[in-house]
XYZ file of N, CA and C in Angstrom:
669
model
N 21.747 30.847 0.144
C 22.112 29.581 0.765
C 20.958 29.120 1.620
N 20.538 27.847 1.495
C 19.439 27.304 2.261
C 19.795 27.180 3.717
N 19.030 27.854 4.630
C 19.314 27.816 6.055
C 19.131 26.374 6.611
N 19.749 26.071 7.644
C 19.775 24.779 8.255
C 18.396 24.342 8.686
N 17.564 25.201 9.410
C 16.214 24.772 9.675
C 15.395 24.413 8.484
N 15.432 25.219 7.445
C 14.701 24.830 6.233
C 15.139 23.581 5.618
N 16.429 23.274 5.641
C 16.971 22.028 5.142
C 16.352 20.860 5.822
N 16.268 20.913 7.160
C 15.771 19.724 7.928
C 14.253 19.613 7.797
N 13.574 20.654 7.287
C 12.123 20.598 7.138
C 11.734 19.838 5.882
N 12.744 19.694 4.926
C 12.373 19.119 3.611
C 11.824 17.769 3.788
N 12.345 16.821 4.652
C 11.814 15.514 4.760
C 10.306 15.478 5.288
N 9.920 16.608 5.924
C 8.553 16.672 6.534
C 7.499 16.968 5.437
N 7.952 17.424 4.250
C 7.011 17.845 3.209
C 6.087 16.722 2.782
N 6.620 15.503 2.475
C 5.712 14.404 2.113
C 4.680 14.051 3.151
N 5.132 14.068 4.425
C 4.179 13.797 5.493
C 3.131 14.826 5.626
N 3.521 16.068 5.428
C 2.488 17.170 5.472
C 1.488 17.026 4.329
N 2.021 16.645 3.158
C 1.120 16.440 2.008
C 0.201 15.315 2.237
N 0.719 14.129 2.786
C -0.159 12.944 3.113
C -1.251 13.328 4.140
N -0.869 14.222 5.083
C -1.840 14.632 6.085
C -2.906 15.527 5.438
N -2.498 16.370 4.498
C -3.385 17.243 3.769
C -4.518 16.414 2.998
N -3.931 15.345 2.330
C -4.829 14.460 1.541
C -5.791 13.763 2.539
N -5.270 13.356 3.681
C -6.177 12.669 4.684
C -7.259 13.640 5.101
N -6.983 14.888 5.334
C -7.959 15.851 5.658
C -8.948 16.034 4.559
N -8.505 16.165 3.292
C -9.431 16.208 2.151
C -10.384 15.104 2.074
N -9.906 13.848 2.324
C -10.711 12.659 2.235
C -11.687 12.488 3.414
N -11.577 13.329 4.431
C -12.493 13.175 5.574
C -13.867 13.516 5.126
N -14.070 14.366 4.143
C -15.474 14.665 3.676
C -15.699 13.844 2.436
N -16.992 13.467 2.268
C -17.377 12.738 1.101
C -17.111 13.409 -0.228
N -17.261 14.707 -0.209
C -17.024 15.520 -1.411
C -15.554 15.527 -1.703
N -14.745 15.714 -0.722
C -13.325 15.701 -0.957
C -12.779 14.363 -1.363
N -13.294 13.310 -0.692
C -12.929 11.935 -1.103
C -13.244 11.628 -2.541
N -14.378 12.024 -3.056
C -14.800 11.862 -4.435
C -13.798 12.538 -5.354
N -13.425 13.740 -5.020
C -12.453 14.503 -5.872
C -11.053 13.816 -5.934
N -10.635 13.363 -4.779
C -9.308 12.704 -4.755
C -9.453 11.357 -5.513
N -10.466 10.605 -5.339
C -10.578 9.312 -6.002
C -10.704 9.497 -7.555
N -11.393 10.584 -7.961
C -11.462 10.867 -9.420
C -10.104 11.234 -9.982
N -9.301 11.888 -9.137
C -7.948 12.257 -9.565
C -7.090 11.032 -9.678
N -7.183 10.098 -8.721
C -6.346 8.923 -8.718
C -6.694 7.985 -9.948
N -7.965 8.084 -10.441
C -8.325 7.280 -11.578
C -7.800 7.814 -12.893
N -7.449 9.053 -12.982
C -7.028 9.697 -14.194
C -5.640 10.322 -14.051
N -4.984 10.188 -12.926
C -3.727 10.848 -12.657
C -2.671 10.369 -13.712
N -1.694 11.209 -13.900
C -0.624 10.843 -14.871
C 0.152 9.617 -14.346
N 0.529 8.744 -15.297
C 1.342 7.534 -15.153
C 0.593 6.404 -14.426
N 0.149 6.709 -13.186
C -0.392 5.584 -12.416
C -1.901 5.502 -12.485
N -2.593 6.411 -13.108
C -3.994 6.367 -13.182
C -4.600 5.148 -13.810
N -3.978 4.742 -14.945
C -4.490 3.531 -15.646
C -4.325 2.325 -14.768
N -3.265 2.249 -14.040
C -2.999 1.121 -13.174
C -4.113 1.012 -12.077
N -4.364 2.113 -11.492
C -5.403 2.137 -10.441
C -6.766 1.815 -10.970
N -7.145 2.376 -12.166
C -8.432 2.109 -12.750
C -8.606 0.679 -13.151
N -7.564 0.096 -13.795
C -7.719 -1.306 -14.262
C -7.754 -2.239 -13.124
N -7.022 -1.956 -12.108
C -7.026 -2.785 -10.914
C -8.379 -2.832 -10.192
N -9.009 -1.612 -10.110
C -10.301 -1.509 -9.501
C -11.304 -2.263 -10.324
N -11.291 -2.144 -11.686
C -12.194 -2.890 -12.541
C -12.054 -4.323 -12.397
N -10.828 -4.843 -12.378
C -10.572 -6.327 -12.230
C -11.139 -6.758 -10.855
N -10.783 -6.037 -9.853
C -11.224 -6.499 -8.480
C -12.734 -6.459 -8.363
N -13.370 -5.439 -8.897
C -14.859 -5.287 -8.734
C -15.516 -6.404 -9.555
N -15.074 -6.676 -10.800
C -15.652 -7.713 -11.586
C -15.524 -9.088 -10.957
N -14.345 -9.334 -10.428
C -14.053 -10.611 -9.745
C -14.973 -10.816 -8.524
N -15.070 -9.746 -7.739
C -15.912 -9.848 -6.516
C -17.353 -10.113 -6.853
N -17.908 -9.274 -7.834
C -19.287 -9.458 -8.244
C -19.519 -10.811 -8.883
N -18.560 -11.238 -9.710
C -18.665 -12.618 -10.370
C -18.693 -13.723 -9.326
N -17.837 -13.623 -8.331
C -17.716 -14.576 -7.250
C -19.087 -14.721 -6.499
N -19.634 -13.500 -6.188
C -20.887 -13.467 -5.365
C -22.055 -14.037 -6.209
N -22.121 -13.622 -7.499
C -23.240 -14.106 -8.343
C -23.091 -15.662 -8.503
N -21.880 -16.147 -8.662
C -21.555 -17.557 -8.916
C -21.933 -18.398 -7.575
N -21.882 -17.680 -6.468
C -22.192 -18.393 -5.169
C -23.749 -18.321 -4.903
N -24.519 -17.708 -5.772
C -25.966 -17.625 -5.618
C -26.457 -16.430 -4.872
N -25.519 -15.424 -4.668
C -25.989 -14.171 -4.035
C -26.898 -13.408 -4.980
N -27.991 -12.844 -4.535
C -28.878 -12.023 -5.367
C -28.111 -10.807 -5.983
N -28.471 -10.399 -7.197
C -27.761 -9.313 -7.864
C -27.680 -8.056 -7.084
N -28.762 -7.615 -6.454
C -28.790 -6.363 -5.699
C -27.872 -6.426 -4.512
N -27.946 -7.576 -3.763
C -27.028 -7.729 -2.635
C -25.574 -7.865 -3.096
N -25.330 -8.473 -4.238
C -23.939 -8.586 -4.782
C -23.439 -7.231 -5.160
N -24.221 -6.406 -5.773
C -23.858 -5.029 -6.105
C -23.496 -4.228 -4.904
N -24.279 -4.330 -3.862
C -24.092 -3.577 -2.604
C -22.759 -3.998 -1.953
N -22.554 -5.271 -1.930
C -21.296 -5.835 -1.306
C -20.055 -5.399 -2.148
N -20.195 -5.484 -3.471
C -19.081 -5.021 -4.276
C -18.847 -3.553 -4.175
N -19.877 -2.740 -4.022
C -19.749 -1.299 -3.835
C -18.909 -1.004 -2.596
N -19.225 -1.709 -1.557
C -18.552 -1.449 -0.278
C -17.100 -1.880 -0.254
N -16.705 -2.787 -1.167
C -15.345 -3.256 -1.159
C -14.422 -2.543 -2.178
N -14.985 -1.642 -2.973
C -14.176 -1.030 -3.982
C -13.129 -0.025 -3.438
N -13.522 0.762 -2.339
C -12.665 1.779 -1.755
C -12.463 2.980 -2.605
N -13.372 3.177 -3.627
C -13.277 4.382 -4.525
C -14.699 4.878 -4.676
N -14.823 6.195 -4.377
C -16.119 6.860 -4.430
C -16.763 6.845 -5.764
N -16.065 6.952 -6.824
C -16.612 6.917 -8.217
C -17.181 5.561 -8.497
N -16.532 4.514 -8.174
C -17.023 3.137 -8.350
C -18.243 2.891 -7.449
N -18.183 3.386 -6.197
C -19.373 3.259 -5.345
C -20.565 3.905 -5.903
N -20.401 5.157 -6.521
C -21.481 5.843 -7.128
C -22.068 5.081 -8.332
N -21.169 4.469 -9.101
C -21.560 3.700 -10.278
C -22.409 2.525 -9.906
N -22.001 1.789 -8.837
C -22.721 0.603 -8.431
C -24.045 0.918 -7.765
N -24.070 2.057 -7.055
C -25.309 2.594 -6.433
C -26.339 2.877 -7.552
N -25.829 3.590 -8.619
C -26.761 3.926 -9.778
C -27.254 2.679 -10.450
N -26.397 1.660 -10.620
C -26.857 0.359 -11.251
C -27.900 -0.288 -10.396
N -27.703 -0.317 -9.012
C -28.670 -0.925 -8.166
C -30.006 -0.229 -8.180
N -30.007 1.170 -8.205
C -31.274 1.887 -8.282
C -31.985 1.548 -9.598
N -31.257 1.433 -10.667
C -31.959 1.201 -11.925
C -32.500 -0.194 -12.102
N -31.754 -1.149 -11.472
C -32.237 -2.590 -11.418
C -33.558 -2.670 -10.667
N -33.604 -1.927 -9.587
C -34.840 -1.954 -8.783
C -36.062 -1.401 -9.623
N -35.670 -0.533 -10.598
C -36.719 0.035 -11.450
C -37.054 -0.938 -12.684
N -36.453 -2.068 -12.695
C -36.666 -3.098 -13.683
C -35.770 -3.046 -14.885
N -34.715 -2.293 -14.846
C -33.743 -2.254 -15.968
C -32.686 -3.245 -15.875
N -31.906 -3.364 -16.955
C -30.738 -4.308 -16.939
C -29.562 -3.721 -16.280
N -28.389 -4.326 -16.397
C -27.178 -3.901 -15.720
C -26.300 -3.034 -16.688
N -26.197 -3.545 -17.875
C -25.235 -2.913 -18.830
C -25.469 -1.460 -19.122
N -26.693 -1.099 -19.473
C -27.070 0.277 -19.837
C -26.805 1.313 -18.714
N -27.328 1.113 -17.522
C -27.020 2.064 -16.449
C -25.551 2.052 -16.056
N -24.784 0.895 -16.218
C -23.444 0.833 -15.909
C -22.674 1.712 -16.872
N -23.015 1.700 -18.077
C -22.346 2.568 -19.119
C -22.636 4.032 -18.867
N -23.867 4.417 -18.438
C -24.240 5.805 -18.158
C -23.402 6.324 -16.962
N -23.389 5.480 -15.890
C -22.709 5.928 -14.658
C -21.171 5.834 -14.655
N -20.607 5.243 -15.790
C -19.189 5.132 -15.855
C -18.495 6.385 -16.242
N -19.304 7.490 -16.700
C -18.710 8.672 -17.098
C -18.531 9.620 -15.869
N -17.265 9.982 -15.503
C -17.123 10.790 -14.284
C -17.611 12.176 -14.466
N -18.120 12.796 -13.366
C -18.555 14.205 -13.440
C -17.378 15.132 -13.277
N -17.599 16.418 -13.632
C -16.568 17.398 -13.318
C -16.486 17.625 -11.821
N -15.267 17.745 -11.263
C -15.094 17.915 -9.808
C -13.976 18.849 -9.612
N -14.245 20.005 -8.832
C -13.247 20.989 -8.598
C -12.053 20.476 -7.847
N -12.309 19.543 -6.873
C -11.208 18.994 -6.069
C -10.206 18.229 -6.985
N -10.780 17.431 -7.904
C -9.959 16.700 -8.834
C -9.098 17.698 -9.707
N -9.760 18.741 -10.136
C -9.053 19.664 -10.951
C -7.947 20.395 -10.134
N -8.177 20.595 -8.859
C -7.158 21.210 -7.978
C -5.913 20.336 -7.944
N -6.198 18.962 -7.754
C -4.995 18.087 -7.625
C -4.277 17.955 -8.995
N -4.952 18.018 -10.074
C -4.333 18.022 -11.382
C -3.433 19.296 -11.571
N -3.979 20.435 -11.130
C -3.258 21.725 -11.275
C -1.981 21.643 -10.320
N -2.135 20.968 -9.163
C -1.008 20.897 -8.251
C 0.066 19.933 -8.699
N -0.349 18.765 -9.282
C 0.650 17.814 -9.680
C 1.246 18.098 -11.088
N 0.441 18.761 -11.885
C 0.977 19.047 -13.270
C 0.862 20.606 -13.462
N 1.821 21.407 -12.904
C 1.716 22.763 -12.931
C 1.695 23.343 -14.390
N 0.885 24.317 -14.589
C 0.843 24.989 -15.926
C -0.240 24.388 -16.838
N -0.205 23.116 -17.033
C -1.125 22.473 -18.001
C -2.054 21.485 -17.352
N -1.999 21.308 -16.023
C -2.790 20.353 -15.311
C -4.320 20.588 -15.534
N -4.742 21.811 -15.473
C -6.139 22.128 -15.603
C -6.647 21.765 -16.966
N -5.879 22.104 -18.042
C -6.236 21.758 -19.363
C -6.300 20.252 -19.647
N -5.299 19.540 -19.041
C -5.322 18.097 -19.183
C -6.511 17.498 -18.530
N -6.932 17.985 -17.370
C -8.089 17.455 -16.687
C -9.350 17.704 -17.451
N -9.490 18.925 -18.027
C -10.764 19.233 -18.831
C -10.775 18.301 -20.046
N -9.638 17.857 -20.532
C -9.695 17.001 -21.714
C -9.844 15.505 -21.410
N -9.673 15.146 -20.084
C -9.658 13.710 -19.738
C -10.805 13.279 -18.826
N -11.481 14.263 -18.110
C -12.341 13.915 -17.055
C -13.588 13.170 -17.460
N -14.034 13.368 -18.727
C -15.187 12.630 -19.176
C -14.951 11.289 -19.724
N -13.758 10.839 -19.793
C -13.404 9.487 -20.265
C -13.981 8.457 -19.291
N -14.765 7.494 -19.804
C -15.444 6.558 -18.843
C -14.383 5.697 -18.105
N -14.804 5.275 -16.916
C -13.954 4.459 -16.100
C -14.045 2.986 -16.520
N -15.039 2.664 -17.324
C -15.207 1.329 -17.919
C -15.087 1.361 -19.413
N -14.339 0.425 -19.953
C -14.197 0.392 -21.377
C -15.495 -0.273 -21.978
N -15.669 -0.075 -23.235
C -16.796 -0.707 -23.938
C -16.758 -2.211 -23.790
N -15.544 -2.780 -23.770
C -15.413 -4.200 -23.596
C -16.134 -4.675 -22.399
N -15.968 -4.041 -21.274
C -16.618 -4.478 -19.995
C -18.157 -4.415 -20.125
N -18.625 -3.273 -20.671
C -20.102 -3.168 -20.801
C -20.662 -4.233 -21.724
N -19.917 -4.418 -22.879
C -20.382 -5.433 -23.807
C -20.421 -6.864 -23.166
N -19.338 -7.146 -22.485
C -19.292 -8.502 -21.826
C -20.380 -8.683 -20.786
N -20.697 -7.617 -20.055
C -21.813 -7.639 -19.033
C -23.125 -7.891 -19.855
N -23.337 -7.188 -20.925
C -24.536 -7.314 -21.725
C -24.762 -8.698 -22.241
N -23.635 -9.264 -22.744
C -23.671 -10.676 -23.265
C -23.993 -11.673 -22.119
N -23.388 -11.364 -21.002
C -23.553 -12.240 -19.805
C -25.027 -12.219 -19.347
N -25.612 -11.032 -19.382
C -27.045 -10.950 -18.985
C -27.953 -11.710 -19.945
N -27.699 -11.542 -21.220
C -28.559 -12.227 -22.248
C -28.376 -13.726 -22.210
N -27.194 -14.202 -22.007
C -26.887 -15.623 -21.995
C -27.164 -16.268 -20.643
N -27.292 -15.552 -19.588
C -27.463 -16.096 -18.229
C -26.232 -16.523 -17.616
N -25.064 -16.127 -18.146
C -23.751 -16.419 -17.619
C -22.978 -15.203 -17.254
N -23.611 -14.303 -16.477
C -22.994 -12.997 -16.135
C -21.739 -13.288 -15.264
N -21.804 -14.298 -14.313
C -20.625 -14.499 -13.510
C -19.405 -14.962 -14.307
N -19.657 -15.795 -15.312
C -18.599 -16.229 -16.172
C -17.908 -15.068 -16.981
N -18.765 -14.216 -17.516
C -18.272 -13.025 -18.255
C -17.542 -12.119 -17.383
N -17.990 -11.916 -16.128
C -17.247 -11.099 -15.179
C -15.907 -11.661 -14.876
N -15.818 -12.994 -14.726
C -14.535 -13.593 -14.488
C -13.548 -13.396 -15.685
N -14.148 -13.480 -16.900
C -13.251 -13.180 -18.026
C -12.737 -11.735 -18.078
N -13.629 -10.833 -17.789
C -13.223 -9.403 -17.665
C -12.093 -9.235 -16.669
N -12.322 -9.853 -15.460
C -11.306 -9.711 -14.424
C -9.989 -10.293 -14.846
N -10.032 -11.494 -15.460
C -8.755 -12.113 -15.932
C -8.032 -11.256 -16.967
N -8.764 -10.608 -17.910
C -8.212 -9.769 -18.888
C -7.550 -8.552 -18.270
N -8.268 -7.938 -17.343
C -7.712 -6.770 -16.681
C -6.544 -7.060 -15.774
N -6.652 -8.234 -15.113
C -5.450 -8.631 -14.329
C -4.222 -8.775 -15.115
N -4.336 -9.294 -16.360
C -3.173 -9.406 -17.234
C -2.667 -8.035 -17.638
N -3.645 -7.095 -17.897
C -3.230 -5.794 -18.322
C -2.490 -5.068 -17.154
N -3.004 -5.278 -15.956
C -2.346 -4.715 -14.714
C -0.955 -5.262 -14.564
N -0.790 -6.511 -14.775
C 0.571 -7.106 -14.697
C 1.555 -6.501 -15.704
N 1.020 -6.325 -16.940
C 1.886 -5.705 -18.009
C 2.241 -4.276 -17.679
N 1.218 -3.513 -17.228
C 1.469 -2.110 -16.808
C 2.431 -1.993 -15.615
N 2.280 -2.844 -14.666
C 3.175 -2.919 -13.484
C 4.559 -3.168 -13.877
N 4.760 -4.085 -14.811
C 6.152 -4.410 -15.312
C 6.718 -3.253 -16.030
N 5.932 -2.573 -16.910
C 6.358 -1.383 -17.643
C 6.734 -0.307 -16.703
N 5.920 -0.037 -15.723
C 6.185 1.111 -14.808
C 7.438 0.791 -13.888
N 7.583 -0.448 -13.592
C 8.770 -0.796 -12.809
C 10.109 -0.579 -13.662
N 9.987 -0.919 -14.949
C 11.142 -0.648 -15.858
C 11.383 0.853 -15.997
N 10.310 1.631 -16.021
C 10.452 3.112 -16.131
C 10.875 3.781 -14.846
N 10.534 3.198 -13.751
C 10.867 3.775 -12.413
C 12.362 3.734 -12.090
N 13.054 2.638 -12.585
C 14.416 2.449 -12.247
C 15.284 3.599 -12.688
N 15.253 4.068 -14.020
C 16.138 5.188 -14.340
C 15.659 6.464 -13.668
N 14.358 6.602 -13.501
C 13.856 7.866 -12.789
C 14.280 7.897 -11.385
N 14.299 6.742 -10.744
C 14.756 6.693 -9.339
C 16.297 7.055 -9.214
N 17.065 6.568 -10.209
C 18.451 6.917 -10.214
C 18.672 8.432 -10.425
N 17.949 8.996 -11.342
C 18.073 10.459 -11.613
C 17.634 11.249 -10.353
N 16.527 10.812 -9.685
C 16.054 11.488 -8.430
C 17.092 11.424 -7.346
N 17.652 10.236 -7.158
C 18.627 10.071 -6.089
C 19.904 10.836 -6.361
N 20.297 10.876 -7.654
C 21.446 11.718 -8.035
C 21.215 13.144 -7.777
N 20.007 13.640 -8.110
C 19.638 15.024 -7.940
C 19.646 15.338 -6.379
N 19.099 14.436 -5.590
C 18.959 14.686 -4.121
C 20.348 14.723 -3.498
N 21.206 13.805 -3.910
C 22.582 13.782 -3.381
C 23.321 15.028 -3.763
N 23.130 15.443 -5.034
C 23.776 16.679 -5.496
C 23.335 17.929 -4.776
N 21.981 17.965 -4.445
C 21.405 19.088 -3.691
C 21.981 19.137 -2.293
N 22.135 17.943 -1.641
C 22.651 17.938 -0.297
C 24.101 18.358 -0.303
N 24.881 17.868 -1.273
C 26.298 18.345 -1.324
C 26.449 19.808 -1.508
N 25.632 20.376 -2.431
C 25.708 21.795 -2.670
C 25.197 22.563 -1.437
N 24.166 22.074 -0.789
C 23.651 22.782 0.402
C 24.689 22.799 1.555
N 25.477 21.696 1.636
C 26.482 21.625 2.691
C 27.734 22.364 2.386
N 28.127 22.430 1.101
C 29.467 23.043 0.818
C 29.338 24.540 0.453
N 28.185 24.973 -0.006
C 28.097 26.410 -0.284
C 28.415 27.330 0.943
N 27.900 26.998 2.188
C 28.234 27.828 3.283
C 29.775 27.799 3.632
N 30.314 26.551 3.380
C 31.780 26.388 3.624
C 32.537 27.283 2.610
N 32.156 27.240 1.397
C 32.841 28.073 0.393
C 32.709 29.560 0.668
N 31.521 29.975 1.213
C 31.291 31.392 1.547
C 32.159 31.750 2.703
N 32.318 30.859 3.695
C 33.206 31.167 4.794
C 34.667 31.325 4.377
N 35.101 30.478 3.424
C 36.458 30.548 2.952
C 36.712 31.897 2.172
N 35.667 32.200 1.371
C 35.780 33.460 0.619
C 35.802 34.706 1.594
N 35.014 34.681 2.612
C 35.008 35.779 3.585
C 36.318 35.832 4.356
N 36.881 34.621 4.674
C 38.145 34.593 5.386
C 39.290 35.187 4.470
N 39.297 34.813 3.163
C 40.330 35.326 2.255
C 40.192 36.823 2.099
N 38.908 37.329 2.026
C 38.685 38.769 1.835
C 39.148 39.525 3.045
N 38.879 38.983 4.253
C 39.304 39.729 5.473
C 40.812 39.774 5.582
N 41.450 38.629 5.186
C 42.859 38.474 5.247
C 43.616 39.537 4.316
N 43.000 39.733 3.182
C 43.534 40.686 2.218
C 43.497 42.080 2.815
N 42.362 42.358 3.498
C 42.268 43.693 4.082
C 43.107 43.790 5.327
């Protein structure tokens, strides 16, 4: 039977886990691992990744369209992403542009995530048993599709990079909307199942001690 103190500690578990993530993200290394996990995590990873791509492309396209120099635009976009992997990618692109290279080629190179032990830890934690194997099979998948790289390449050659970035952002915004709708439809039955399980657990936790007391009382009465 679950003791009463343990029962009341259950609601504190999510808060403890959120505090643990906050502690992990306090270091740059830990923040990179968590951000890599969020980009590839089960179910919601695609939504996070596509949303970041759309937001980054729209920000950079807006800055370039307003006449901001490319290096300054990349630095501003990097600071607004809120994701260490995207920050690393934009930093790499900026460095290569300073060396006289284009945007598309270094962007494609830097879009491949590195192996990270912290990301693997969270995969193992969230997907017990097969999380590590799933991570090893997914971590090298680029955070940018070939579509994005090709559109950037075409934009550079045609001198309409801002227009191409807008088109990429519009495409990914549509995909985010479709994914959000799909996940919302999926979450409804899952939420019902979760709430049913939670209510059942509470009922069992409350009534098992009562049943035990009744059984003990009957046993004593017989004796």
